[in-house]
XYZ file of C-alpha atoms in Angstrom:
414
model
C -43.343 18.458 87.799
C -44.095 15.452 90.560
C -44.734 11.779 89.510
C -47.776 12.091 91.209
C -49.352 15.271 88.706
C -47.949 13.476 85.360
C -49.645 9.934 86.978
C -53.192 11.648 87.271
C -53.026 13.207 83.756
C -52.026 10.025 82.748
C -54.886 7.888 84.546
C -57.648 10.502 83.533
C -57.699 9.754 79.405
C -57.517 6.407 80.293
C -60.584 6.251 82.797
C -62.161 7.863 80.103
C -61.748 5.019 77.664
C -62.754 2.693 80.542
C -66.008 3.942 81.088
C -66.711 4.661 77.336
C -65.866 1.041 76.821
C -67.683 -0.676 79.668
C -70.825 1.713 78.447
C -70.348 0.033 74.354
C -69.931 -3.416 76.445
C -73.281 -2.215 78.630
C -75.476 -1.890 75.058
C -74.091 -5.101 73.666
C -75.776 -7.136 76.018
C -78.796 -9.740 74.721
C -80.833 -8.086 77.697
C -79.996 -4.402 76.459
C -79.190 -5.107 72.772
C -78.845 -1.743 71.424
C -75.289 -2.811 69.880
C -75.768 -6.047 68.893
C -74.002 -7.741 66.285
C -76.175 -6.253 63.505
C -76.399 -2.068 64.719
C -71.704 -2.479 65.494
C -71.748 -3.684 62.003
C -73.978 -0.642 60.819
C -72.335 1.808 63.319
C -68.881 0.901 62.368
C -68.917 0.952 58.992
C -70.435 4.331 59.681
C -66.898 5.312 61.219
C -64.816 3.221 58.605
C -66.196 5.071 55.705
C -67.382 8.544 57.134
C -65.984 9.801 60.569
C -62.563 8.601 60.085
C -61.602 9.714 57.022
C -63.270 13.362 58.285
C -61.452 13.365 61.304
C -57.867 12.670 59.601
C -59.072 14.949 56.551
C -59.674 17.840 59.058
C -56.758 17.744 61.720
C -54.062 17.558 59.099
C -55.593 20.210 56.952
C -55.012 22.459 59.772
C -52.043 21.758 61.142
C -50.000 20.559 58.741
C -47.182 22.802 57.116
C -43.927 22.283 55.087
C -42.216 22.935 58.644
C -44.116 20.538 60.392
C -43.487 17.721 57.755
C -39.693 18.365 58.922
C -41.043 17.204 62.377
C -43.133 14.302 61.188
C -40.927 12.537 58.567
C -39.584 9.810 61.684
C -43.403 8.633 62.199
C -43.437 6.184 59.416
C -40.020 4.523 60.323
C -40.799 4.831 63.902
C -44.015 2.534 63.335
C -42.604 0.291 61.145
C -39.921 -0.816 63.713
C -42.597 -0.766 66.326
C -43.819 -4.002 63.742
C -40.320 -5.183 63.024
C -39.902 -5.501 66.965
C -43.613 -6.713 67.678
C -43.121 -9.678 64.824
C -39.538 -10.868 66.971
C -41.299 -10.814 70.411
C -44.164 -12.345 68.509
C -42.070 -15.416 67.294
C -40.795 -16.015 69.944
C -44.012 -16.292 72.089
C -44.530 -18.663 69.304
C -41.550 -20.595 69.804
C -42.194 -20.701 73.767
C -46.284 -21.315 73.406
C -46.107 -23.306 70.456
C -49.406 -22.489 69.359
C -51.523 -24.331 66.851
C -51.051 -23.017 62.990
C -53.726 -21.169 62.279
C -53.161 -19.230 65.605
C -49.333 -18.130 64.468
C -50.375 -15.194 62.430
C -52.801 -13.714 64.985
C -50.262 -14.217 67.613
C -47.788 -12.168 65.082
C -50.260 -9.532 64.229
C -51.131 -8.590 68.083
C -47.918 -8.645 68.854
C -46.742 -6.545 65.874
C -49.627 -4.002 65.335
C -50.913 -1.831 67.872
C -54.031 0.796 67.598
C -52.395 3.521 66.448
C -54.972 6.084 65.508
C -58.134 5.632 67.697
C -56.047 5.167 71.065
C -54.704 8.020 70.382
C -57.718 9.938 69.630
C -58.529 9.290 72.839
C -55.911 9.510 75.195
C -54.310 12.740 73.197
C -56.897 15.022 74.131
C -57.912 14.550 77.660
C -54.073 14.216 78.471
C -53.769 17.929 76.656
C -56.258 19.416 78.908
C -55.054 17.943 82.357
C -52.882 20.562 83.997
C -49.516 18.228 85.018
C -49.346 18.144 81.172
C -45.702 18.994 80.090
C -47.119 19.794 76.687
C -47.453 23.202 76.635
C -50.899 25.091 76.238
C -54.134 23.053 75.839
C -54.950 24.563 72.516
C -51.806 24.180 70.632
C -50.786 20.448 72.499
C -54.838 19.455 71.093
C -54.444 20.770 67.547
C -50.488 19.160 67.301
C -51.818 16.225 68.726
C -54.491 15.920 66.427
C -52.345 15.899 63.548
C -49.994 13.398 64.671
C -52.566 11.373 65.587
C -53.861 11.197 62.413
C -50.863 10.576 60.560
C -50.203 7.383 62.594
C -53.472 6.368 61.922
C -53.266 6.803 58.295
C -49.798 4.744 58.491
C -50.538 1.722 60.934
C -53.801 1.529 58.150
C -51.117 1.409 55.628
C -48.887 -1.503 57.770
C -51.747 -2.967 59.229
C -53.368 -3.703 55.419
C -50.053 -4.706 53.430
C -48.267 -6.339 56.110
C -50.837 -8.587 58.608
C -53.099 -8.881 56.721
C -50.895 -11.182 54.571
C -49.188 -13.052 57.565
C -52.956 -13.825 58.127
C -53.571 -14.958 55.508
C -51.036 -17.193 54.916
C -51.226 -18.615 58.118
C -55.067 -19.802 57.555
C -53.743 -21.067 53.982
C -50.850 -23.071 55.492
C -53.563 -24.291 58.397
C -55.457 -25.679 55.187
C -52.703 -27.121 53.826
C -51.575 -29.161 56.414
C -54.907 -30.339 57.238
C -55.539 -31.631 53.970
C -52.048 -33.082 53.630
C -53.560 -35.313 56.986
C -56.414 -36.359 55.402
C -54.501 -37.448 51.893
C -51.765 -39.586 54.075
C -54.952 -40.787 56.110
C -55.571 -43.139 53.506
C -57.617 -41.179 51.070
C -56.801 -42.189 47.714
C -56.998 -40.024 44.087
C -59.126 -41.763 41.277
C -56.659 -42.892 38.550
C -53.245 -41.902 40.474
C -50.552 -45.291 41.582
C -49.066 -45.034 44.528
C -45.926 -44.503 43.363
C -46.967 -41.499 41.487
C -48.527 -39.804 44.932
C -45.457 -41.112 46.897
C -43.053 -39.065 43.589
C -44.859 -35.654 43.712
C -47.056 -35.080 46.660
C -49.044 -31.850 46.992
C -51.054 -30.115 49.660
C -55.060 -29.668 48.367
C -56.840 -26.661 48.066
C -59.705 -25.282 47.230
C -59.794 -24.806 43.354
C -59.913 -21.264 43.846
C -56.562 -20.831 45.444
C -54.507 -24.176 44.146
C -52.775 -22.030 41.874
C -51.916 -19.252 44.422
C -50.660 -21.410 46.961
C -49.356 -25.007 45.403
C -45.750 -25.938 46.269
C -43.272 -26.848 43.947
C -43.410 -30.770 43.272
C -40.293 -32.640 44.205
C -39.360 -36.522 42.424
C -38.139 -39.369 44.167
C -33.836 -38.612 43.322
C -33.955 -35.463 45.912
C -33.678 -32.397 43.040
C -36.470 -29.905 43.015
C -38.155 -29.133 39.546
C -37.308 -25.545 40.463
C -34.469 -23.535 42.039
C -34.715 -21.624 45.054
C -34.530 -18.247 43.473
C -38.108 -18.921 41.508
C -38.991 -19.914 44.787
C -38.543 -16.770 46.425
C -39.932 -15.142 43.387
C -43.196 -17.382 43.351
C -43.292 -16.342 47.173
C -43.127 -12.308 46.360
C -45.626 -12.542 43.202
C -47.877 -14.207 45.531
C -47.491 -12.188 48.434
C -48.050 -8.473 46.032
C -50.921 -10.182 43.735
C -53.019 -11.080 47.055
C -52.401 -7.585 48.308
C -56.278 -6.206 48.806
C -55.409 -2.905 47.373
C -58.796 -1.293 48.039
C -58.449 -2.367 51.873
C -54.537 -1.048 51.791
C -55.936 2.383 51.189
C -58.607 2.629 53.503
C -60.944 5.149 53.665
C -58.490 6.923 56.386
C -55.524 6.495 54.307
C -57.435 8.503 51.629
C -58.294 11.204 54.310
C -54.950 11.385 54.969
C -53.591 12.287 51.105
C -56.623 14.777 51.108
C -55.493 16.249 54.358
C -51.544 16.811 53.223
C -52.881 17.868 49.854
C -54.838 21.232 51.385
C -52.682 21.626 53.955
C -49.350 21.752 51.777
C -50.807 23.781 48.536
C -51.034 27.323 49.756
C -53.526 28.331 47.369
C -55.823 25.541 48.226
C -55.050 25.891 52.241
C -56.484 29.500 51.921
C -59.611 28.601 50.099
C -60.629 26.360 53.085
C -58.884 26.744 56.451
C -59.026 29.759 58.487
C -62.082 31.945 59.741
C -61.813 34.048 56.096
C -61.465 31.609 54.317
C -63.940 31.627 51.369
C -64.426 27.582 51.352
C -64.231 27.233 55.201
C -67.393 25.827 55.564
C -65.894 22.112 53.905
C -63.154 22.136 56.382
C -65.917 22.955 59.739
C -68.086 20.410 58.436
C -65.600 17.706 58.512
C -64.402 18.703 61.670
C -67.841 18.405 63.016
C -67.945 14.644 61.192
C -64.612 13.696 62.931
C -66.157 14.991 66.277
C -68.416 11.921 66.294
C -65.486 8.965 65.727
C -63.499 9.164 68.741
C -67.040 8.239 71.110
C -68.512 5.781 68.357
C -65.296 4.067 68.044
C -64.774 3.304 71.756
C -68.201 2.300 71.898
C -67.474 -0.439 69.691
C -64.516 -1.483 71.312
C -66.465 -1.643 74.245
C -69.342 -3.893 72.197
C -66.779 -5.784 69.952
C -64.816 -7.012 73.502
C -68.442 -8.501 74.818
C -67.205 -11.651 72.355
C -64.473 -12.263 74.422
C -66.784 -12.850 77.371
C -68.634 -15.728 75.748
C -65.446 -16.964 74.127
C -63.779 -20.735 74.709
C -61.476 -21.530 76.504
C -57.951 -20.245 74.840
C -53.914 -21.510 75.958
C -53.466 -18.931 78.948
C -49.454 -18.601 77.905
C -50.739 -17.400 74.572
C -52.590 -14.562 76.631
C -49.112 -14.196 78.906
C -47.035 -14.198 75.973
C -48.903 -11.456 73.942
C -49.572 -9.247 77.122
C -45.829 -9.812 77.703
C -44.572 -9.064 74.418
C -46.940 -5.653 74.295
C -46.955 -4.145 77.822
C -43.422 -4.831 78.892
C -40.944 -5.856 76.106
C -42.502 -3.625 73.313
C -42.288 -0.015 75.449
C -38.976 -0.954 76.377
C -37.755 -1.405 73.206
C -39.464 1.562 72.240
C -38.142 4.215 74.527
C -34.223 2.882 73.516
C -35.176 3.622 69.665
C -37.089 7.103 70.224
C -34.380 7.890 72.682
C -31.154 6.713 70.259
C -33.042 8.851 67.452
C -32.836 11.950 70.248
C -29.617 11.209 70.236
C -28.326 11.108 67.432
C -30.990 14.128 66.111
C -33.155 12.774 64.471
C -35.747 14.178 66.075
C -36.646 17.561 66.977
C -37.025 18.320 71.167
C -40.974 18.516 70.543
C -42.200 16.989 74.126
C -45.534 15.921 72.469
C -44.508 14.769 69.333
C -41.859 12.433 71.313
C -44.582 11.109 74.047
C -46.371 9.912 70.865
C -43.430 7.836 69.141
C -42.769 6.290 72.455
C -46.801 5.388 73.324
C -47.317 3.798 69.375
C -44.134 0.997 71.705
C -47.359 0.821 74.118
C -50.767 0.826 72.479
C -53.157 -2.768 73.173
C -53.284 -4.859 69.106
C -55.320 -3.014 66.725
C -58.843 -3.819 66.547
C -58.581 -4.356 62.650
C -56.706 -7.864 63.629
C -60.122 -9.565 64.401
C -62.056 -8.305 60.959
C -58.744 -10.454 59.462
C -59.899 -12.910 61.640
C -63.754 -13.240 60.756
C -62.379 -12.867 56.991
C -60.188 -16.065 57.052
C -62.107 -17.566 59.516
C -58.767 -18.561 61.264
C -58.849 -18.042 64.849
C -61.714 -15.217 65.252
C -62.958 -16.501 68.719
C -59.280 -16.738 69.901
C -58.703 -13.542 69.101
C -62.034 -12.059 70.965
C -60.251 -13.444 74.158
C -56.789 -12.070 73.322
C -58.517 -8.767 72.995
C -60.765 -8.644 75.787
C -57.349 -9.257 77.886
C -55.417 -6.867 76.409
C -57.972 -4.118 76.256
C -59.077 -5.237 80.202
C -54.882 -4.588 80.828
C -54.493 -1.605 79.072
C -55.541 0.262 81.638
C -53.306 -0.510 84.158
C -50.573 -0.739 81.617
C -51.468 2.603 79.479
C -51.310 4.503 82.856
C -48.225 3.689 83.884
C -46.334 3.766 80.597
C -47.716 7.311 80.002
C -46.433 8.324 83.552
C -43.041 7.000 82.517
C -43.214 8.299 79.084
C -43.998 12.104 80.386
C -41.664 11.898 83.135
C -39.144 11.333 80.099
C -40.071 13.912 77.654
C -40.102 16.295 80.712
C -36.869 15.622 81.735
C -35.267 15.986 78.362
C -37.292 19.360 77.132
């Protein structure tokens, strides 16, 4: 198979998204305004709550199997490195950028957290039905695909909730810290407190609400701190798990996701709803039919969400570089040695598909969750609409070529 056939099955899913995209950009417009600010927020909570969770529900219903789960047991360890190598190449674009505060943990979650589930959606699907595919027939490459699909997007939910959400987080927290700690040392003084007293235990302000999540242990004046380094660290973890938003950890997807291994792994519930004779079929068609609607709505969205981006200020351009750098180049790299060294060493199966996907979660543009983080901490959520219209505008170019490479591999090795 030539370089040229796998590079036009690899161009056509993502024209696809392009035009999609620059359609949901298109609406968003003040002149057009059919997706304004108001309908995405409608419109996507619509997919949050309803076509997601039916499209995961439904494709791992079907496919899923005690054999298959043989196949699929590297996914989860194959996306978490793909965030222990994002947060390195993130830190050091930090390092080399040396961005302002409350920037650092938007920097780390683009770098670290890619879209892995509506991407995917997208570009698994129109690559299955080009013919310089190396994946087989169209029917059984879709329905695989599907699945996997749907399993990393039920995972990076999982990582995406638990992990950058808190770096986040404590980023905008630190941000507040430090500026308050400015305007005590400013000159601002406390009502009944000596100087000597504020010079013996200084402490950043909060806001009453979070002073006792987030104060620091007090310090005196002969050097030895009130409490030892292990309660530290312990103070740190209690923190980090009591501010975990468990009902955002398992999103609506996530919850498709248990509901989708649950029928698709007890037999006796499997036959009540999937197949043509199945007695219960009629559940399993209708979500199908739901999760028809989330790959189109989605990318709209993208397309409407990016339109920020556009009116955005001006951001550091080596921020941009860095994260573009760190994604597009670095991160598929990195990710081709570990899918490759798991080959290897058989740890995975010689599934074509299933191996195209591992390597493309290396290669996927941040996930659009990172800017609802954003808008909730209000740390950084212009910055971020710049970041992404970049990265999206690049992913083009960049999703085309890696998926050329990434074919030409799994071809050569199946």
């Amino acid at each position: 198979m030539g370089l040229l056939e796998l590079f036009v099955a690899a161009s056509i899913p993502v024209l696809k998204v392009l035009l999609i995209t620059g359609l949901g950009t298109y609406l968003a417009l003040d002149s057009v305004s059919i997706l304004g600010d108001e309908a995405r927020k409608h419109v996507n909570n619509l997919v949050f709550y309803i076509y997601n969770p039916a499209l995961v529900a439904s494709n791992l219903a079907k496919t899923i199997t005690y054999d298959s789960m043989i196949k699929l047991w590297f996914m989860p360890f194959n996306i978490l490195i793909t965030f222990i190598i994002g947060s390195i190449l993130g830190w050091i674009v930090i390092l080399f950028t040396q961005p302002p505060l409350h920037l650092q943990g938007l920097i780390l979650g683009c770098c670290a957290a890619g879209n892995l589930g509506n991407m995917l959606f997208i570009i698994i699907p129109a690559v299955c039905k080009e013919k310089g595919s190396p994946f087989g027939s169209p029917d059984e490459c879709h329905s695989d695909g599907m699945a996997y699909s749907s399993l990393s997007m039920a995972i990076g939910a999982i990582y995406i909730w638990s992990y950058v959400y808190n770096i986040v987080r404590m980023s905008s927290t630190r941000s507040i810290e430090e500026s308050t700690t400015n305007d005590s040392s400013n000159g601002k003084s406390f009502r009944g407190t000596s100087t000597s007293e504020l010079e013996s235990c200084m402490e950043p302000l909060l806001p009453s609400e979070h002073v006792n999540q987030y104060i620091l242990p007090c310090t005196r004046s002969d050097g030895k701190a009130e409490v030892s380094v292990s309660n530290k660290i312990k103070q740190q973890l209690r923190m980090v798990f009591r501010d975990i938003n468990w009902k955002l950890l398992f999103a609506p997807s996530t919850i498709g996701a248990i509901v989708g291994f649950l029928v698709g792994l007890i037999p006796q519930i499997r036959k009540l709803m999937i197949g043509d004779a199945a007695p219960l079929r009629v559940i399993q068609n209708s979500a199908s039919f739901l999760g028809d609607g989330a790959i189109a709505t989605t990318t709209l969205i993208v397309g409407g969400n990016l339109l920020k981006g556009l009116k955005g200020p001006g951001i550091q351009k080596s921020l941009i570089i860095g994260v573009v750098a760190a994604r597009y180049i670095a991160l598929p790299l990195a990710g081709i040695l570990v899918v490759k060294g798991a080959l290897h060493f058989g740890l995975l199966q010689a599934d074509p598909l299933y191996q195209f996907i591992l390597l493309l979660q290396f290669a996927l543009p941040p996930a659009m969750n990172i800017g609802t983080m954003t808008q909730l901490f209000g740390a950084g959520e212009s910055e971020c609409s710049v970041i992404m219209l970049w990265t999206y505008a690049l992913s083009s170019i960049s999703l085309t070529l890696w998926s050329t490479i990434f074919m030409w591999l799994v071809a050569k090795t199946s």
